[in-house]
Structure formats: C-alpha cells, structure tokens
PDB file of C-alpha atoms in Angstrom:
ATOM      1  CA  UNK A   3       0.094   0.189   0.130  1.00  0.00           C
ATOM      2  CA  UNK A   4       1.547   3.481  -1.153  1.00  0.00           C
ATOM      3  CA  UNK A   5       2.448   5.781   1.823  1.00  0.00           C
ATOM      4  CA  UNK A   6       0.804   9.691   1.424  1.00  0.00           C
ATOM      5  CA  UNK A   7       3.633  11.935   1.592  1.00  0.00           C
ATOM      6  CA  UNK A   8       3.178  14.115   4.460  1.00  0.00           C
ATOM      7  CA  UNK A   9       3.176  17.306   1.899  1.00  0.00           C
ATOM      8  CA  UNK A  10       0.261  16.590   0.410  1.00  0.00           C
ATOM      9  CA  UNK A  11      -1.856  15.856   3.686  1.00  0.00           C
ATOM     10  CA  UNK A  12      -0.341  19.474   4.784  1.00  0.00           C
ATOM     11  CA  UNK A  13      -1.586  20.749   1.616  1.00  0.00           C
ATOM     12  CA  UNK A  14      -5.294  19.342   1.838  1.00  0.00           C
ATOM     13  CA  UNK A  15      -5.731  20.354   5.605  1.00  0.00           C
ATOM     14  CA  UNK A  16      -4.914  23.970   4.334  1.00  0.00           C
ATOM     15  CA  UNK A  17      -7.539  24.254   1.819  1.00  0.00           C
ATOM     16  CA  UNK A  18     -10.210  22.466   4.046  1.00  0.00           C
ATOM     17  CA  UNK A  19      -9.363  25.100   6.998  1.00  0.00           C
ATOM     18  CA  UNK A  20      -9.609  27.938   3.982  1.00  0.00           C
ATOM     19  CA  UNK A  21     -12.871  26.693   3.418  1.00  0.00           C
ATOM     20  CA  UNK A  22     -14.068  26.194   6.642  1.00  0.00           C
ATOM     21  CA  UNK A  23     -12.842  30.058   7.450  1.00  0.00           C
ATOM     22  CA  UNK A  24     -14.878  31.487   4.499  1.00  0.00           C
ATOM     23  CA  UNK A  25     -18.214  29.556   5.396  1.00  0.00           C
ATOM     24  CA  UNK A  26     -17.824  30.956   9.038  1.00  0.00           C
ATOM     25  CA  UNK A  27     -17.101  34.407   7.406  1.00  0.00           C
ATOM     26  CA  UNK A  28     -20.464  34.239   5.693  1.00  0.00           C
ATOM     27  CA  UNK A  29     -22.443  32.875   8.588  1.00  0.00           C
ATOM     28  CA  UNK A  30     -21.149  35.643  10.705  1.00  0.00           C
ATOM     29  CA  UNK A  31     -21.603  38.211   8.118  1.00  0.00           C
ATOM     30  CA  UNK A  32     -25.386  37.380   7.952  1.00  0.00           C
ATOM     31  CA  UNK A  33     -25.835  37.032  11.808  1.00  0.00           C
ATOM     32  CA  UNK A  34     -23.861  40.660  12.111  1.00  0.00           C
ATOM     33  CA  UNK A  35     -26.045  42.287   9.417  1.00  0.00           C
ATOM     34  CA  UNK A  36     -27.159  45.901   9.636  1.00  0.00           C
ATOM     35  CA  UNK A  37     -30.494  47.184  11.485  1.00  0.00           C
ATOM     36  CA  UNK A  38     -31.879  47.510   7.727  1.00  0.00           C
ATOM     37  CA  UNK A  39     -31.520  43.706   7.053  1.00  0.00           C
ATOM     38  CA  UNK A  40     -32.699  42.584  10.197  1.00  0.00           C
ATOM     39  CA  UNK A  41     -35.731  44.541   9.567  1.00  0.00           C
ATOM     40  CA  UNK A  42     -36.223  43.432   6.529  1.00  0.00           C
ATOM     41  CA  UNK A  43     -36.081  40.086   7.582  1.00  0.00           C
ATOM     42  CA  UNK A  44     -38.576  40.574  10.439  1.00  0.00           C
ATOM     43  CA  UNK A  45     -40.975  42.362   8.066  1.00  0.00           C
ATOM     44  CA  UNK A  46     -40.874  39.391   5.604  1.00  0.00           C
ATOM     45  CA  UNK A  47     -41.498  37.203   8.484  1.00  0.00           C
ATOM     46  CA  UNK A  48     -44.424  38.931  10.080  1.00  0.00           C
ATOM     47  CA  UNK A  49     -46.747  39.013   6.487  1.00  0.00           C
ATOM     48  CA  UNK A  50     -49.599  36.565   6.867  1.00  0.00           C
ATOM     49  CA  UNK A  51     -50.096  34.509   4.002  1.00  0.00           C
ATOM     50  CA  UNK A  52     -53.894  33.750   2.834  1.00  0.00           C
ATOM     51  CA  UNK A  53     -54.532  30.137   2.297  1.00  0.00           C
ATOM     52  CA  UNK A  54     -54.778  29.669  -1.335  1.00  0.00           C
ATOM     53  CA  UNK A  55     -57.268  26.710  -2.678  1.00  0.00           C
ATOM     54  CA  UNK A  56     -55.038  24.394  -4.488  1.00  0.00           C
ATOM     55  CA  UNK A  57     -56.002  21.769  -7.319  1.00  0.00           C
ATOM     56  CA  UNK A  58     -59.866  22.989  -6.808  1.00  0.00           C
ATOM     57  CA  UNK A  59     -60.067  22.314  -3.039  1.00  0.00           C
ATOM     58  CA  UNK A  60     -61.569  24.973  -1.075  1.00  0.00           C
ATOM     59  CA  UNK A  61     -60.084  26.610   1.865  1.00  0.00           C
ATOM     60  CA  UNK A  62     -61.970  27.124   5.234  1.00  0.00           C
ATOM     61  CA  UNK A  63     -62.922  30.404   4.676  1.00  0.00           C
ATOM     62  CA  UNK A  64     -64.789  29.398   1.190  1.00  0.00           C
ATOM     63  CA  UNK A  65     -66.542  26.529   3.214  1.00  0.00           C
ATOM     64  CA  UNK A  66     -67.581  28.904   5.732  1.00  0.00           C
ATOM     65  CA  UNK A  67     -68.994  31.479   3.196  1.00  0.00           C
ATOM     66  CA  UNK A  68     -70.856  28.397   1.085  1.00  0.00           C
ATOM     67  CA  UNK A  69     -72.194  27.142   4.653  1.00  0.00           C
ATOM     68  CA  UNK A  70     -73.644  30.781   5.423  1.00  0.00           C
ATOM     69  CA  UNK A  71     -75.075  31.279   1.592  1.00  0.00           C
ATOM     70  CA  UNK A  72     -76.976  27.873   2.401  1.00  0.00           C
ATOM     71  CA  UNK A  73     -78.225  28.863   5.735  1.00  0.00           C
ATOM     72  CA  UNK A  74     -79.695  32.090   4.244  1.00  0.00           C
ATOM     73  CA  UNK A  75     -81.406  30.036   1.347  1.00  0.00           C
ATOM     74  CA  UNK A  76     -82.979  27.790   3.517  1.00  0.00           C
ATOM     75  CA  UNK A  77     -84.355  30.688   6.182  1.00  0.00           C
ATOM     76  CA  UNK A  78     -85.674  32.497   3.205  1.00  0.00           C
ATOM     77  CA  UNK A  79     -87.323  29.226   1.607  1.00  0.00           C
ATOM     78  CA  UNK A  80     -88.918  28.650   5.115  1.00  0.00           C
ATOM     79  CA  UNK A  81     -90.098  31.890   5.369  1.00  0.00           C
ATOM     80  CA  UNK A  82     -91.684  31.676   2.109  1.00  0.00           C
ATOM     81  CA  UNK A  83     -93.193  28.606   2.752  1.00  0.00           C
ATOM     82  CA  UNK A  84     -94.680  29.828   6.268  1.00  0.00           C
ATOM     83  CA  UNK A  85     -96.204  33.150   4.166  1.00  0.00           C
ATOM     84  CA  UNK A  86     -97.802  30.862   1.644  1.00  0.00           C
ATOM     85  CA  UNK A  87     -99.333  28.376   4.083  1.00  0.00           C
ATOM     86  CA  UNK A  88    -100.478  31.711   6.456  1.00  0.00           C
ATOM     87  CA  UNK A  89    -102.013  33.040   2.999  1.00  0.00           C
ATOM     88  CA  UNK A  90    -103.566  29.547   1.747  1.00  0.00           C
ATOM     89  CA  UNK A  91    -105.297  29.481   5.690  1.00  0.00           C
ATOM     90  CA  UNK A  92    -106.835  32.806   5.158  1.00  0.00           C
ATOM     91  CA  UNK A  93    -108.096  32.010   1.836  1.00  0.00           C
ATOM     92  CA  UNK A  94    -109.392  28.972   2.856  1.00  0.00           C
ATOM     93  CA  UNK A  95    -111.185  30.706   5.984  1.00  0.00           C
ATOM     94  CA  UNK A  96    -112.520  33.601   3.784  1.00  0.00           C
ATOM     95  CA  UNK A  97    -114.139  30.800   1.511  1.00  0.00           C
ATOM     96  CA  UNK A  98    -115.685  28.952   4.276  1.00  0.00           C
ATOM     97  CA  UNK A  99    -117.131  32.044   5.625  1.00  0.00           C
ATOM     98  CA  UNK A 100    -118.513  33.106   2.326  1.00  0.00           C
ATOM     99  CA  UNK A 101    -120.084  29.738   1.557  1.00  0.00           C
ATOM    100  CA  UNK A 102    -121.674  29.658   5.157  1.00  0.00           C
ATOM    101  CA  UNK A 103    -123.187  32.929   4.461  1.00  0.00           C
ATOM    102  CA  UNK A 104    -124.349  31.671   0.971  1.00  0.00           C
ATOM    103  CA  UNK A 105    -126.110  28.806   2.715  1.00  0.00           C
ATOM    104  CA  UNK A 106    -127.582  30.792   5.447  1.00  0.00           C
ATOM    105  CA  UNK A 107    -129.163  33.176   2.574  1.00  0.00           C
ATOM    106  CA  UNK A 108    -129.986  30.152   0.633  1.00  0.00           C
ATOM    107  CA  UNK A 109    -131.719  28.826   3.908  1.00  0.00           C
ATOM    108  CA  UNK A 110    -133.356  32.065   4.425  1.00  0.00           C
ATOM    109  CA  UNK A 111    -134.532  32.467   1.093  1.00  0.00           C
ATOM    110  CA  UNK A 112    -136.023  28.699   0.830  1.00  0.00           C
ATOM    111  CA  UNK A 113    -137.720  29.110   4.328  1.00  0.00           C
ATOM    112  CA  UNK A 114    -140.983  31.058   3.967  1.00  0.00           C
ATOM    113  CA  UNK A 115    -141.245  33.556   6.738  1.00  0.00           C
ATOM    114  CA  UNK A 116    -143.983  32.376   9.235  1.00  0.00           C
ATOM    115  CA  UNK A 117    -146.898  34.651  10.406  1.00  0.00           C
ATOM    116  CA  UNK A 118    -149.191  34.552  13.112  1.00  0.00           C
ATOM    117  CA  UNK A 119    -153.143  33.680  11.731  1.00  0.00           C
ATOM    118  CA  UNK A 120    -154.228  36.837  13.535  1.00  0.00           C
ATOM    119  CA  UNK A 121    -154.855  40.184  12.555  1.00  0.00           C
ATOM    120  CA  UNK A 122    -151.185  41.061  13.649  1.00  0.00           C
ATOM    121  CA  UNK A 123    -149.851  38.314  11.517  1.00  0.00           C
ATOM    122  CA  UNK A 124    -152.042  39.249   8.202  1.00  0.00           C
ATOM    123  CA  UNK A 125    -150.956  43.000   8.670  1.00  0.00           C
ATOM    124  CA  UNK A 126    -147.090  42.307   8.967  1.00  0.00           C
ATOM    125  CA  UNK A 127    -147.660  39.737   5.903  1.00  0.00           C
ATOM    126  CA  UNK A 128    -149.400  42.334   3.826  1.00  0.00           C
ATOM    127  CA  UNK A 129    -146.418  45.111   4.591  1.00  0.00           C
ATOM    128  CA  UNK A 130    -143.865  42.482   3.566  1.00  0.00           C
ATOM    129  CA  UNK A 131    -145.378  42.261   0.204  1.00  0.00           C
ATOM    130  CA  UNK A 132    -146.220  45.906   0.266  1.00  0.00           C
ATOM    131  CA  UNK A 133    -142.701  46.683   0.863  1.00  0.00           C
ATOM    132  CA  UNK A 134    -141.595  44.115  -2.362  1.00  0.00           C
ATOM    133  CA  UNK A 135    -144.332  45.787  -4.708  1.00  0.00           C
ATOM    134  CA  UNK A 136    -143.331  49.111  -3.579  1.00  0.00           C
ATOM    135  CA  UNK A 137    -146.798  50.041  -1.974  1.00  0.00           C
ATOM    136  CA  UNK A 138    -146.566  52.615   0.855  1.00  0.00           C
ATOM    137  CA  UNK A 139    -148.412  51.979   3.970  1.00  0.00           C
ATOM    138  CA  UNK A 140    -147.886  51.805   7.616  1.00  0.00           C
ATOM    139  CA  UNK A 141    -148.907  49.105  10.072  1.00  0.00           C
ATOM    140  CA  UNK A 142    -150.570  52.070  12.022  1.00  0.00           C
ATOM    141  CA  UNK A 143    -152.183  53.262   9.005  1.00  0.00           C
ATOM    142  CA  UNK A 144    -153.331  49.593   8.170  1.00  0.00           C
ATOM    143  CA  UNK A 145    -154.682  48.849  11.379  1.00  0.00           C
ATOM    144  CA  UNK A 146    -156.161  52.116  12.144  1.00  0.00           C
ATOM    145  CA  UNK A 147    -158.535  51.506   9.023  1.00  0.00           C
ATOM    146  CA  UNK A 148    -159.194  47.897   9.631  1.00  0.00           C
ATOM    147  CA  UNK A 149    -160.560  48.651  12.913  1.00  0.00           C
ATOM    148  CA  UNK A 150    -162.965  51.524  11.549  1.00  0.00           C
ATOM    149  CA  UNK A 151    -164.119  49.413   8.776  1.00  0.00           C
ATOM    150  CA  UNK A 152    -164.643  45.804   9.983  1.00  0.00           C
ATOM    151  CA  UNK A 153    -163.374  46.024  13.924  1.00  0.00           C
ATOM    152  CA  UNK A 154    -160.960  43.133  12.347  1.00  0.00           C
ATOM    153  CA  UNK A 155    -163.351  40.707  11.340  1.00  0.00           C
ATOM    154  CA  UNK A 156    -162.175  39.180   7.920  1.00  0.00           C
ATOM    155  CA  UNK A 157    -165.937  37.925   7.294  1.00  0.00           C
ATOM    156  CA  UNK A 158    -167.453  41.407   7.785  1.00  0.00           C
ATOM    157  CA  UNK A 159    -170.202  42.489   5.042  1.00  0.00           C
ATOM    158  CA  UNK A 160    -171.755  45.412   4.574  1.00  0.00           C
ATOM    159  CA  UNK A 161    -175.226  45.023   3.139  1.00  0.00           C
ATOM    160  CA  UNK A 162    -176.844  48.383   3.719  1.00  0.00           C
ATOM    161  CA  UNK A 163    -174.897  51.156   1.585  1.00  0.00           C
ATOM    162  CA  UNK A 164    -175.142  51.938  -2.023  1.00  0.00           C
ATOM    163  CA  UNK A 165    -172.995  49.163  -2.854  1.00  0.00           C
ATOM    164  CA  UNK A 166    -174.873  46.715  -1.215  1.00  0.00           C
ATOM    165  CA  UNK A 167    -178.020  47.888  -3.135  1.00  0.00           C
ATOM    166  CA  UNK A 168    -176.004  47.940  -6.097  1.00  0.00           C
ATOM    167  CA  UNK A 169    -175.438  44.289  -5.676  1.00  0.00           C
ATOM    168  CA  UNK A 170    -171.730  44.695  -4.710  1.00  0.00           C
ATOM    169  CA  UNK A 171    -171.170  44.913  -1.339  1.00  0.00           C
ATOM    170  CA  UNK A 172    -168.096  45.898   0.649  1.00  0.00           C
ATOM    171  CA  UNK A 173    -166.247  42.664   2.403  1.00  0.00           C
ATOM    172  CA  UNK A 174    -163.452  41.644   4.266  1.00  0.00           C
ATOM    173  CA  UNK A 175    -161.096  43.767   6.770  1.00  0.00           C
ATOM    174  CA  UNK A 176    -160.544  46.895   4.572  1.00  0.00           C
ATOM    175  CA  UNK A 177    -164.417  46.327   3.196  1.00  0.00           C
ATOM    176  CA  UNK A 178    -163.387  46.172  -0.324  1.00  0.00           C
ATOM    177  CA  UNK A 179    -166.012  45.671  -3.187  1.00  0.00           C
ATOM    178  CA  UNK A 180    -165.452  43.016  -5.869  1.00  0.00           C
ATOM    179  CA  UNK A 181    -164.606  45.511  -8.963  1.00  0.00           C
ATOM    180  CA  UNK A 182    -162.299  47.118  -6.705  1.00  0.00           C
ATOM    181  CA  UNK A 183    -160.285  44.032  -5.438  1.00  0.00           C
ATOM    182  CA  UNK A 184    -160.119  42.702  -9.187  1.00  0.00           C
ATOM    183  CA  UNK A 185    -158.570  46.164 -10.281  1.00  0.00           C
ATOM    184  CA  UNK A 186    -156.015  46.288  -7.584  1.00  0.00           C
ATOM    185  CA  UNK A 187    -155.359  42.708  -6.674  1.00  0.00           C
ATOM    186  CA  UNK A 188    -151.689  41.966  -5.848  1.00  0.00           C
ATOM    187  CA  UNK A 189    -150.182  39.076  -7.498  1.00  0.00           C
ATOM    188  CA  UNK A 190    -148.871  36.438  -5.028  1.00  0.00           C
ATOM    189  CA  UNK A 191    -151.511  36.819  -2.842  1.00  0.00           C
ATOM    190  CA  UNK A 192    -154.944  34.543  -3.256  1.00  0.00           C
ATOM    191  CA  UNK A 193    -157.457  35.541  -5.468  1.00  0.00           C
ATOM    192  CA  UNK A 194    -160.281  35.604  -2.598  1.00  0.00           C
ATOM    193  CA  UNK A 195    -162.083  38.833  -1.339  1.00  0.00           C
ATOM    194  CA  UNK A 196    -162.391  38.047   1.556  1.00  0.00           C
ATOM    195  CA  UNK A 197    -158.971  36.561   2.185  1.00  0.00           C
ATOM    196  CA  UNK A 198    -157.300  38.608   5.076  1.00  0.00           C
ATOM    197  CA  UNK A 199    -153.936  39.447   3.360  1.00  0.00           C
ATOM    198  CA  UNK A 200    -155.196  39.875  -0.360  1.00  0.00           C
ATOM    199  CA  UNK A 201    -157.951  42.225   1.124  1.00  0.00           C
ATOM    200  CA  UNK A 202    -155.599  44.443   2.992  1.00  0.00           C
ATOM    201  CA  UNK A 203    -152.883  44.329   0.136  1.00  0.00           C
ATOM    202  CA  UNK A 204    -155.498  45.294  -2.616  1.00  0.00           C
ATOM    203  CA  UNK A 205    -157.299  47.971  -0.403  1.00  0.00           C
ATOM    204  CA  UNK A 206    -153.641  49.610   0.301  1.00  0.00           C
ATOM    205  CA  UNK A 207    -152.596  49.352  -3.313  1.00  0.00           C
ATOM    206  CA  UNK A 208    -155.957  51.004  -4.429  1.00  0.00           C
ATOM    207  CA  UNK A 209    -155.580  53.760  -1.479  1.00  0.00           C
ATOM    208  CA  UNK A 210    -151.916  54.430  -2.761  1.00  0.00           C
ATOM    209  CA  UNK A 211    -153.071  54.853  -6.171  1.00  0.00           C
ATOM    210  CA  UNK A 212    -156.127  57.227  -4.983  1.00  0.00           C
ATOM    211  CA  UNK A 213    -154.816  59.268  -1.799  1.00  0.00           C
ATOM    212  CA  UNK A 214    -151.077  58.370  -1.954  1.00  0.00           C
ATOM    213  CA  UNK A 215    -151.300  56.024   0.919  1.00  0.00           C
ATOM    214  CA  UNK A 216    -153.612  54.119   3.055  1.00  0.00           C
ATOM    215  CA  UNK A 217    -151.970  56.418   6.041  1.00  0.00           C
ATOM    216  CA  UNK A 218    -153.729  59.637   4.414  1.00  0.00           C
ATOM    217  CA  UNK A 219    -157.129  57.777   4.738  1.00  0.00           C
ATOM    218  CA  UNK A 220    -159.241  58.526   7.951  1.00  0.00           C
ATOM    219  CA  UNK A 221    -162.636  57.832   6.812  1.00  0.00           C
ATOM    220  CA  UNK A 222    -164.577  55.700   4.225  1.00  0.00           C
ATOM    221  CA  UNK A 223    -162.581  56.069   0.717  1.00  0.00           C
TER     222      UNK A 223
END
C-alpha cells in the first residue's frame, strides 16, 4: 500500500481550513447584518399569507361562506313557505265564511217567513208584500182603517150601503167591493176577496193609487 506524503496531507488540510474559515465568515456576516437587513427580515416573517385553494380544494373560508349562503337560502325558503301557508289558510277561511253566508242566505230564501194567523200576522204579511211591490203604507195606517171598517173581522160584510144596494157589497177587513179588488189585486196573494192578506194588500194598493197611501185615509174611501 503506497504511503501518502506529508506534504500532500498538509496541503489538503490547509485547503479544508480555508473553506471552513470562508464559510464561517459568510455566516458571521449574515448574523451581524445591519439594522436595515434585520428589519427587512423581520418584516418578511410577519407578513401573513392567505390560504390558497389548491387543485380546486376550497379553503376553510370558502367553506364557511358557502355554508352561510346555504343557511340564508334555507331560512328564506322556510319564511316563504310559512307565508304561503298563512295566505292559503286565510283564503280557505274566507271561502268557508263566504260559503256559510251563502248557505244561510239560501236557507232564508227557501224557508218562508211565518206569520201568526191573526190580525197582527195578516197586517205584517201584507206589509212585507207591499214593501216588495213598492206599495206605501204603515202598520198604524192599516190597523187604524181596519178597526174602523170591520173591527178586525175578515168576514165582515156591509149589506146596507149603496154598494150593497147595487149588488156589490163591501167585504173583508178593509171593506173592499169585488170590482175594486179585481182591479187592484196584488199578484202573489189569493184571488179571494175575503182572504185577510189579499184584502188588505189590494185595499192598500187602491188607496196608494187614489190617496197616495193608506196612511192618508181617515174615513170611508
């Protein structure tokens, strides 16, 4: 095995030492740099770097924003659904109330009004018919004239006045002769002279034509 000369070893050692010394100098220079260099280094270290999505993968911030948008959309949809349900409920209630009102009106229209079978009931029934036919007159006017003419007897007959002498006696609650009854009979009432309601209504119709209203009659008419 050949021997390495001491001269070669010494030269290699010196080169290595020089390299080490040079490297130490560079390190020292970097460590003992001026204030400006140190400040720059510190500034660079303090800068925060925003996370960047890599290869389409969302960052935590992106995920949070997406979740917030989804929650807002869900809340808006829920509010819209509640408003729609409330509106539908109100509309259904209105329809039900309208239908109930219509049924009530239909029942009233179908069910005839009942009247007592006495003077009070006859007058009230006649007044309702007169109202529909636009025939003027009041309860007081009818009752006052009825009591004077027949004392409330629907079968009363006058067999002594000029009409009786002529063969057409006055009959009924308001003492109407047949020709007058035929001329002023009101449709919807019986065609019978002594029928209480028909007699009252025809007499009121005649009085309205001749005197303006049965209320204006205070004596034989």
